[in-house]
Amino acid sequence: MMSFFPSRTLALYMARMFLLRTLAVLGALVVVLQTLDLLGESGSILAYPGNGQEQLWYYVSLRAPQIIARFLPFSVLLATLITLATLNQNSEVISMKAAGLSAHQVLAPLIVASLGVAAVSFVFNERIVARATATLAQWEHVDYGPVPKQRALQTNVWVRDGAMLMRAGEVHGGGATTWLKDVTVYDRSSGALDQILNAPEARYVADGGGWRLAGGARFDVARGVRVPIGPVTIARGVRPDQFTLADVDGDSLSVRELRGAIADLKSAGRQTASLESSYYHKFSGPLSAVLMPLLGAVAGFGLARSGRLFVRAVVGMALGFTYFVADNFSLAMGNLSAYPPMLAAWAPFFLFLLIGEAVLIRTEE
């Protein structure tokens, strides 16, 4: 049986070279992109009274994980092109093939190393990126003011009940224990805005349904009079899940949390196709790093002195970037329910896996 690692020393040499270049490219991309992003967002952050340098660094701590997760596959692609082009330029690939190694054996150390990168990327997304995304979204909702302490808190949720429109500043709890904070109700029973109810909180009434406002005030639009009101029950047709599941963001949830949210939405009779696409993409996304050595392999073969090394590198880069375009397009179609969720998440991966193998076998094997 043919061994894909005839030389342990050679495999470690190539894997180390590949990983170091991946980290170097990723670091350069993160520094440049984070700087540009901070320049564009610093005005909004500093516009909130009291914000300063500490809040800018806090923003960087939340935004940097998103940039790392998004551009890690790009870094793997560029590192693959740099590594293979360097090996080809120094005639090391020719030496490997002269020693009897096939093109797949030459790429094997890079593919195994990229599997490790994919595993680290998945854990990083689960433990850090999802939490940072959720916190940053909450901070943006309050215009970079004080961030609510509850991580899973939903803010600024709107629900319609016939002619009545309810807004909850914060949503706490779940099911029958759901309660709302900073509640505003717009009553348009006559077709025009009749009255506005404000209350510090509202709790769900399990018996009979509805939401009991804990005091507050009513503003009569026609008379221009604001009067206090006692406890009153409104919106009997509004369910708790309309608030707790009103704005589920797949990027802000881990795999386990997103799976639970999808189950809750299905039990409530809601559409979940877009969230299912995000769920499957949490697995196919990190695995895209494994494709990059295969798609960028054309840069490592052929004679460097033929003058086509640059052309091969451009072809490898074009294949890699075409994959990212196809992946984003497919995910967008999944979010629009035009593609089935499984197809939207996995079709680009397997399509370009076949394309990469076909190119490699056709040209080198």
XYZ file of C-alpha atoms in Angstrom:
365
model
C 0.000 0.000 0.000
C 1.405 3.400 -1.017
C 2.219 5.647 1.938
C 1.248 9.275 1.667
C 4.086 10.213 4.032
C 7.222 8.492 2.739
C 9.385 10.907 4.739
C 8.419 12.128 8.220
C 11.071 14.863 8.053
C 9.779 16.152 4.718
C 6.159 16.121 5.939
C 7.016 18.113 9.075
C 9.125 20.544 7.035
C 6.265 21.307 4.626
C 3.587 21.438 7.332
C 5.651 23.831 9.466
C 6.362 26.066 6.481
C 2.672 26.091 5.558
C 1.422 26.867 9.093
C 3.934 29.660 9.665
C 2.940 31.342 6.424
C -0.743 30.925 7.267
C -0.241 32.694 10.605
C 1.876 35.426 8.991
C -0.692 36.134 6.259
C -3.579 36.016 8.737
C -1.814 38.408 11.090
C -1.137 40.894 8.290
C -4.741 40.732 7.046
C -6.196 41.174 10.535
C -4.009 44.193 11.314
C -4.859 45.958 8.050
C -8.576 45.137 8.021
C -9.068 45.855 11.729
C -7.380 49.237 11.313
C -9.624 50.161 8.383
C -12.729 48.923 10.225
C -11.843 50.864 13.372
C -11.292 54.054 11.378
C -14.778 53.718 9.921
C -16.509 52.890 13.217
C -14.573 54.993 15.747
C -16.755 58.050 15.098
C -19.920 56.188 16.114
C -18.247 54.714 19.208
C -16.868 58.019 20.435
C -20.179 59.769 19.722
C -21.671 58.172 22.845
C -20.950 60.399 25.884
C -18.189 59.007 28.052
C -16.684 56.638 25.491
C -12.959 56.848 24.917
C -9.868 54.757 24.276
C -11.087 51.911 26.513
C -14.249 51.485 24.422
C -12.208 51.522 21.201
C -10.051 48.655 22.452
C -13.190 46.851 23.639
C -14.591 47.157 20.102
C -11.356 45.735 18.697
C -11.611 42.758 21.081
C -15.115 42.016 19.753
C -14.500 42.720 16.080
C -11.116 41.006 15.672
C -12.503 37.458 16.215
C -15.043 38.063 13.425
C -12.289 39.211 11.056
C -10.107 36.214 11.964
C -12.956 33.759 11.360
C -13.921 35.335 8.043
C -10.438 35.640 6.562
C -8.787 32.480 7.892
C -9.686 30.496 4.717
C -8.254 33.355 2.598
C -5.067 33.152 4.652
C -4.835 29.397 4.082
C -5.255 29.938 0.339
C -2.559 32.615 0.166
C -0.235 30.565 2.398
C -0.713 27.581 0.090
C 0.210 29.651 -2.957
C 3.267 31.151 -1.241
C 4.458 27.791 0.098
C 4.056 25.852 -3.139
C 5.415 28.664 -5.310
C 8.505 28.883 -3.071
C 9.049 25.129 -3.181
C 8.634 25.143 -6.946
C 10.936 28.116 -7.418
C 13.667 26.334 -5.430
C 13.123 23.107 -7.448
C 12.111 21.249 -4.279
C 8.862 20.016 -5.846
C 10.833 18.639 -8.796
C 13.136 16.839 -6.358
C 10.149 15.311 -4.568
C 8.615 14.087 -7.806
C 11.997 12.756 -8.966
C 12.135 10.766 -5.712
C 8.852 9.088 -6.693
C 6.265 11.215 -4.843
C 2.977 11.822 -6.594
C 1.224 15.179 -6.605
C -1.152 13.956 -3.878
C 1.791 12.890 -1.716
C 3.373 16.319 -2.117
C 0.119 17.957 -0.986
C -0.630 15.475 1.810
C 1.274 17.356 4.600
C -0.521 20.594 3.673
C -3.945 18.911 3.675
C -3.336 17.301 7.067
C -2.138 20.636 8.473
C -5.217 22.361 7.036
C -7.407 19.760 8.798
C -5.845 20.939 12.043
C -6.525 24.553 11.040
C -10.165 23.640 10.324
C -10.536 21.988 13.747
C -9.047 25.006 15.515
C -11.278 27.301 13.438
C -14.415 25.367 14.463
C -13.562 25.529 18.175
C -12.613 29.209 17.853
C -15.941 29.991 16.186
C -17.882 28.107 18.868
C -16.113 29.443 21.935
C -15.156 32.981 20.924
C -16.649 34.249 17.654
C -20.295 33.453 18.480
C -20.063 35.188 21.866
C -18.229 38.183 20.448
C -20.817 38.537 17.655
C -23.722 38.418 20.123
C -22.106 40.984 22.437
C -21.192 43.313 19.581
C -24.746 43.149 18.200
C -26.145 44.085 21.624
C -23.646 46.936 21.942
C -24.587 48.275 18.517
C -28.307 48.161 19.454
C -27.645 50.533 22.362
C -25.491 52.842 20.186
C -22.280 51.743 21.938
C -23.648 52.599 25.371
C -23.611 50.307 28.436
C -23.957 46.675 27.352
C -26.661 44.572 29.069
C -25.033 41.933 31.277
C -27.249 39.068 30.138
C -25.515 37.470 27.152
C -28.584 35.902 25.530
C -30.647 39.046 26.030
C -32.691 40.259 23.063
C -33.119 43.988 22.658
C -35.330 46.298 20.620
C -37.890 43.659 19.564
C -41.058 44.682 17.658
C -44.242 42.577 17.470
C -47.530 43.390 15.729
C -50.951 42.344 17.056
C -53.585 43.540 14.585
C -53.662 47.336 14.793
C -51.404 47.312 17.852
C -47.627 47.502 17.590
C -45.519 46.555 20.619
C -41.871 47.339 21.205
C -39.810 45.755 23.981
C -36.517 47.362 24.889
C -35.326 44.098 26.467
C -36.729 40.551 26.508
C -36.004 38.347 29.529
C -36.793 34.717 30.318
C -38.665 32.297 28.108
C -41.986 30.538 27.752
C -44.540 31.355 30.451
C -41.885 33.214 32.465
C -41.132 35.728 29.705
C -41.162 39.349 30.776
C -40.431 42.558 28.901
C -38.630 45.700 29.982
C -39.121 49.238 28.652
C -42.376 48.508 26.805
C -44.037 50.863 24.307
C -47.403 50.101 22.679
C -48.724 52.010 19.656
C -52.507 51.695 19.242
C -53.856 52.326 15.719
C -57.343 50.866 16.092
C -58.987 53.653 14.069
C -56.388 53.553 11.293
C -54.472 56.485 12.723
C -52.294 56.606 15.836
C -54.782 56.879 18.729
C -52.687 56.373 21.837
C -49.255 55.367 23.073
C -48.777 53.248 26.184
C -45.479 53.240 28.060
C -44.614 50.880 30.895
C -41.372 49.945 32.660
C -42.169 46.240 32.271
C -44.779 43.729 31.121
C -45.207 40.098 32.162
C -46.901 37.295 30.278
C -50.232 36.127 31.750
C -50.325 32.353 31.408
C -54.049 32.112 32.254
C -55.941 33.603 29.346
C -52.879 35.008 27.602
C -51.941 38.626 27.172
C -49.352 40.907 28.745
C -49.888 42.739 32.020
C -48.340 46.195 32.034
C -46.982 47.155 35.450
C -48.250 50.710 35.639
C -46.880 53.323 33.317
C -48.692 56.025 31.371
C -50.981 56.508 28.377
C -50.584 59.369 25.920
C -53.793 60.361 24.090
C -52.650 61.625 20.701
C -55.885 63.459 19.830
C -56.077 65.344 23.144
C -52.335 65.613 23.707
C -52.791 64.450 27.309
C -50.595 62.005 29.203
C -52.193 60.206 32.151
C -50.884 57.442 34.440
C -52.478 54.002 34.204
C -52.714 51.107 36.623
C -51.947 47.455 35.825
C -53.686 46.536 32.560
C -53.619 43.426 30.335
C -53.210 43.919 26.585
C -52.270 41.978 23.415
C -53.926 38.675 24.302
C -53.034 37.266 20.878
C -49.274 37.777 21.247
C -47.308 34.676 22.305
C -44.016 34.755 24.253
C -42.137 33.068 21.394
C -42.927 36.072 19.178
C -40.549 38.044 21.398
C -38.001 35.407 22.373
C -37.674 34.052 18.816
C -38.224 37.328 16.982
C -34.609 37.880 15.930
C -32.509 34.717 15.998
C -29.057 35.337 14.524
C -27.247 32.146 13.586
C -23.839 33.838 13.718
C -24.406 34.831 17.357
C -25.184 31.294 18.533
C -23.094 28.179 18.997
C -24.044 24.932 17.279
C -25.902 23.652 20.341
C -27.742 26.939 20.901
C -28.661 27.270 17.231
C -29.974 23.707 17.137
C -32.201 24.494 20.142
C -33.444 27.731 18.545
C -34.335 25.875 15.335
C -36.290 23.292 17.340
C -38.167 26.053 19.200
C -39.023 27.836 15.964
C -40.251 24.622 14.349
C -42.487 23.887 17.341
C -43.899 27.414 17.009
C -44.644 26.810 13.311
C -42.027 29.271 12.041
C -39.784 28.981 8.964
C -36.257 27.801 9.763
C -34.646 27.297 6.332
C -32.217 30.211 6.654
C -31.147 29.178 10.162
C -30.676 25.577 9.052
C -28.387 26.822 6.276
C -26.358 28.719 8.890
C -26.303 25.613 11.089
C -24.831 23.383 8.385
C -22.434 26.135 7.304
C -20.926 26.137 10.796
C -19.419 22.786 9.777
C -18.726 23.355 6.065
C -17.248 26.833 6.655
C -14.202 25.746 8.713
C -13.680 22.754 6.399
C -13.144 25.154 3.497
C -9.557 25.433 4.763
C -9.018 21.819 3.646
C -9.896 22.746 0.057
C -7.313 25.517 -0.223
C -4.201 23.288 -0.684
C -6.053 21.400 -3.405
C -7.284 24.534 -5.218
C -3.921 26.265 -4.925
C -1.941 23.176 -5.936
C -1.452 24.335 -9.535
C 1.065 26.901 -8.232
C 3.383 24.140 -7.040
C 3.800 22.101 -10.180
C 5.246 22.676 -13.625
C 8.731 23.967 -14.357
C 9.487 27.272 -12.653
C 11.931 28.240 -15.396
C 9.181 27.952 -18.023
C 7.959 31.405 -16.965
C 4.483 30.197 -16.100
C 4.837 30.094 -12.318
C 3.078 33.452 -11.952
C 0.271 32.329 -14.259
C -0.150 29.144 -12.226
C -0.307 31.151 -8.991
C -2.972 33.406 -10.491
C -4.983 30.354 -11.601
C -4.768 28.890 -8.096
C -5.864 32.176 -6.553
C -8.734 32.453 -9.038
C -9.963 28.952 -8.147
C -9.857 29.762 -4.437
C -11.657 33.080 -4.718
C -14.244 31.560 -7.060
C -15.021 29.071 -4.316
C -15.628 31.873 -1.799
C -17.936 33.648 -4.247
C -19.873 30.424 -4.907
C -20.073 29.672 -1.179
C -21.477 33.112 -0.333
C -23.928 32.928 -3.231
C -25.137 29.485 -2.216
C -25.560 30.546 1.414
C -27.546 33.605 0.292
C -29.819 31.358 -1.779
C -30.272 29.170 1.276
C -31.226 32.183 3.386
C -33.845 33.049 0.760
C -35.102 29.424 0.841
C -34.246 29.080 -2.860
C -31.863 26.187 -2.056
C -32.430 23.416 0.498
C -30.321 24.118 3.633
C -28.053 21.080 3.224
C -27.410 21.882 -0.438
C -26.756 25.565 0.285
C -24.095 24.755 2.872
C -22.335 21.762 1.323
C -22.762 22.006 -2.472
C -19.893 24.502 -3.066
C -17.537 22.440 -0.893
C -18.065 19.175 -2.772
C -18.247 20.900 -6.166
C -14.836 22.548 -5.755
C -13.428 19.405 -4.160
C -14.211 17.623 -7.433
C -12.912 20.555 -9.501
C -9.642 20.626 -7.559
C -9.159 16.893 -7.890
C -9.957 17.013 -11.608
C -7.440 19.810 -12.221
C -4.757 18.053 -10.181
C -5.247 14.659 -11.835
C -5.550 16.154 -15.311
C -2.387 18.248 -15.061
C -0.075 16.319 -12.719
C -1.177 12.721 -12.239
